[in-house]
XYZ file of C-alpha atoms in Angstrom:
167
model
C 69.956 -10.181 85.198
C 70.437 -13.691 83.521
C 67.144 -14.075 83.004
C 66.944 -10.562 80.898
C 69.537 -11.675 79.044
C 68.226 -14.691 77.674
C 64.859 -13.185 77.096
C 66.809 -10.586 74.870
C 68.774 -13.355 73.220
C 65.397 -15.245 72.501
C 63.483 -12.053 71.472
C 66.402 -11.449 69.171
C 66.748 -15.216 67.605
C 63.431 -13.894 65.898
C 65.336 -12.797 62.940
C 66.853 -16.245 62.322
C 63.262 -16.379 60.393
C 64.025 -13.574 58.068
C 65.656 -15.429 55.549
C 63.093 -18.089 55.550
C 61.011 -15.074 54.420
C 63.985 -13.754 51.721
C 63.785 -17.525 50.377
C 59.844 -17.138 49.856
C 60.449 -14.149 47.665
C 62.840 -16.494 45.200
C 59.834 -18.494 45.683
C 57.719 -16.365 44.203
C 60.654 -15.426 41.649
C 60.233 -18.884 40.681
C 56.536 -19.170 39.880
C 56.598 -16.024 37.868
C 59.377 -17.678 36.024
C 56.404 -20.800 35.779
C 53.887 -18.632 34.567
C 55.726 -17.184 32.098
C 56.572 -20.825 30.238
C 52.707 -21.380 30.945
C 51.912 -18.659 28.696
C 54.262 -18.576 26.294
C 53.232 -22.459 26.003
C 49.607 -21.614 26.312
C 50.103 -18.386 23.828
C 52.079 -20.845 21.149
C 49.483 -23.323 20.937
C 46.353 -20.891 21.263
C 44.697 -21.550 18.123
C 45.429 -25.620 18.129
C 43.367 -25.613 21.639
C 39.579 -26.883 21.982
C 37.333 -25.630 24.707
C 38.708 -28.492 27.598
C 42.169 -27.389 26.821
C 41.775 -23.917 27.412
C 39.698 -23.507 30.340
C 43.133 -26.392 31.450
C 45.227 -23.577 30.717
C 43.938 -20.932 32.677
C 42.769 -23.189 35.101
C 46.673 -23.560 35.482
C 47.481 -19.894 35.304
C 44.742 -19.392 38.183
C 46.820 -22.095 40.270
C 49.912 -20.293 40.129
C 48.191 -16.881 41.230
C 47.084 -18.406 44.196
C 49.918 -20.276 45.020
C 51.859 -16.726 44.874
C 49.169 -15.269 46.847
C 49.945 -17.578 49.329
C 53.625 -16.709 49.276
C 52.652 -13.435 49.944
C 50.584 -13.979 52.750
C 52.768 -16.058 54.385
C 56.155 -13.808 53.781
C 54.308 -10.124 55.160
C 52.109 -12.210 57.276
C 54.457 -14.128 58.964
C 57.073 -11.795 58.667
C 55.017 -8.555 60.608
C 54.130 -11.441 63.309
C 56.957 -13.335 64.281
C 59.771 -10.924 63.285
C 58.946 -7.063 62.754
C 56.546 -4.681 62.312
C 56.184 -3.241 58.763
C 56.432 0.947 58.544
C 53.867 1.247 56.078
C 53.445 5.513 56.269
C 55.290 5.934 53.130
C 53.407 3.297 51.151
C 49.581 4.814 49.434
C 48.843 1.270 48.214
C 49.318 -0.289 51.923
C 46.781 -3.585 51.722
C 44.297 -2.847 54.597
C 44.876 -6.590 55.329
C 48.363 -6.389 56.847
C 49.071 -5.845 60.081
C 45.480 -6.784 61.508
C 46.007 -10.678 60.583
C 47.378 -12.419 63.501
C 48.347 -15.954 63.950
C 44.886 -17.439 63.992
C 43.804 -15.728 61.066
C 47.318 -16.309 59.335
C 46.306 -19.874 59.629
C 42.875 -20.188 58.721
C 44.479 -17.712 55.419
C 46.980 -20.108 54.541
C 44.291 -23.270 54.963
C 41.508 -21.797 53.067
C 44.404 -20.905 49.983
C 45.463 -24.593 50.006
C 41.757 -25.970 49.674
C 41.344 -23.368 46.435
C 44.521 -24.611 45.367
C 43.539 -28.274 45.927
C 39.914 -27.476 44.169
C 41.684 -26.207 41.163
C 43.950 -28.961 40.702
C 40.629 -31.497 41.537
C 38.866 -29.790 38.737
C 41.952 -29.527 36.241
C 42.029 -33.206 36.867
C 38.109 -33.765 36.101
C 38.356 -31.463 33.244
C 40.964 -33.839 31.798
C 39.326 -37.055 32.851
C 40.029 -39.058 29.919
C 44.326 -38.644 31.164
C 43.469 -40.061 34.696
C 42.148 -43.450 35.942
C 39.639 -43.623 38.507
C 42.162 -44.674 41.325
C 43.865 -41.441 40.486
C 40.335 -39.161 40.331
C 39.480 -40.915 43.845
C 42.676 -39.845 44.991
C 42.337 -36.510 43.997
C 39.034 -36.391 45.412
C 40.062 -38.036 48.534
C 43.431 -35.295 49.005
C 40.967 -32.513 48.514
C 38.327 -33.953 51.228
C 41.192 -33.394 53.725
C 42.122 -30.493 53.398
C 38.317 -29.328 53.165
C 37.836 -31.300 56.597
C 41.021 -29.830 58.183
C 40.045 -26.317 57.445
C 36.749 -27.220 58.899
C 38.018 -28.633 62.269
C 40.906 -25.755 62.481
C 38.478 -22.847 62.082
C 35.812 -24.372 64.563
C 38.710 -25.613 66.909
C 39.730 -21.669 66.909
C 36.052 -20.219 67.399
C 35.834 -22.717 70.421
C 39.296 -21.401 71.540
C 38.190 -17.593 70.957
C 34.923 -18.145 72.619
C 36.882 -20.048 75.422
C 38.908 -17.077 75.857
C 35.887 -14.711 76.007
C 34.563 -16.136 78.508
């Protein structure tokens, strides 16, 4: 009898993540707010911009999609995983995605975002070359190597674990 009452009380302590969740959505409050100074800059200046600029601009407009993306991954994601599941009968527009992600893929989601994310900001930085030194471009280059080698060893370090599993 204890020890079905602590398993409740632990099964229940899963909503303690809910407002983690709550705080992602002023998250993604936040980079709306973000992309809407990024185009009313961009937008104001439109004309004044060469080629290099521009492509900057919605190079950085591209980086904030994905970054929200990410939020959103992570919030119904994490969310339909670790706290409930989602009734999705009354919603036309359900994304086939959700629901069938589970933690594995949740990761692998979340890793391969932050390497786009990184690749954009690696070639914002080379498309602006002449405003970084090469210490800085190395650095850049180095950051993004990482993440492009940690995706790598988490997604084979998972097929060896599935395949494990499998067996």
């Amino acid at each position: 009898m204890l020890e079905r009452g602590f398993e409740r009380f632990l099964f229940a302590s899963r909503w303690l993540l809910a407002p983690f969740y709550a705080a992602l959505v002023l998250g993604l409050l936040i980079l709306l707010v973000k992309l809407g100074q990024e185009i009313w800059h961009f937008a104001g200046h439109l004309l004044e911009l060469d080629e290099s600029q521009t492509i900057l601009g919605v190079l950085t407009l591209v980086d904030l999609s994905f970054t929200a993306s990410l939020l959103v991954i992570v919030m119904f994601s994490g969310y339909e995983n670790f706290v409930s599941k989602f009734d999705h009968t009354d919603h036309k527009d359900w994304p086939e995605w959700m629901g069938t992600i589970d933690f594995t893929g949740l990761k692998l989601k979340l890793m391969s975002s932050i390497v786009a994310i990184s690749a954009i900001q690696l070639l914002k930085a080379f498309m602006d070359m002449k405003n970084y030194t090469d210490r800085e471009l190395a650095w850049f280059v180095g950051i993004h190597m990482v993440f492009v080698v940690s995706g790598l060893l988490m997604a084979l370090t998972d097929r060896a674990s599935a395949g494990h599993h499998d067996s």
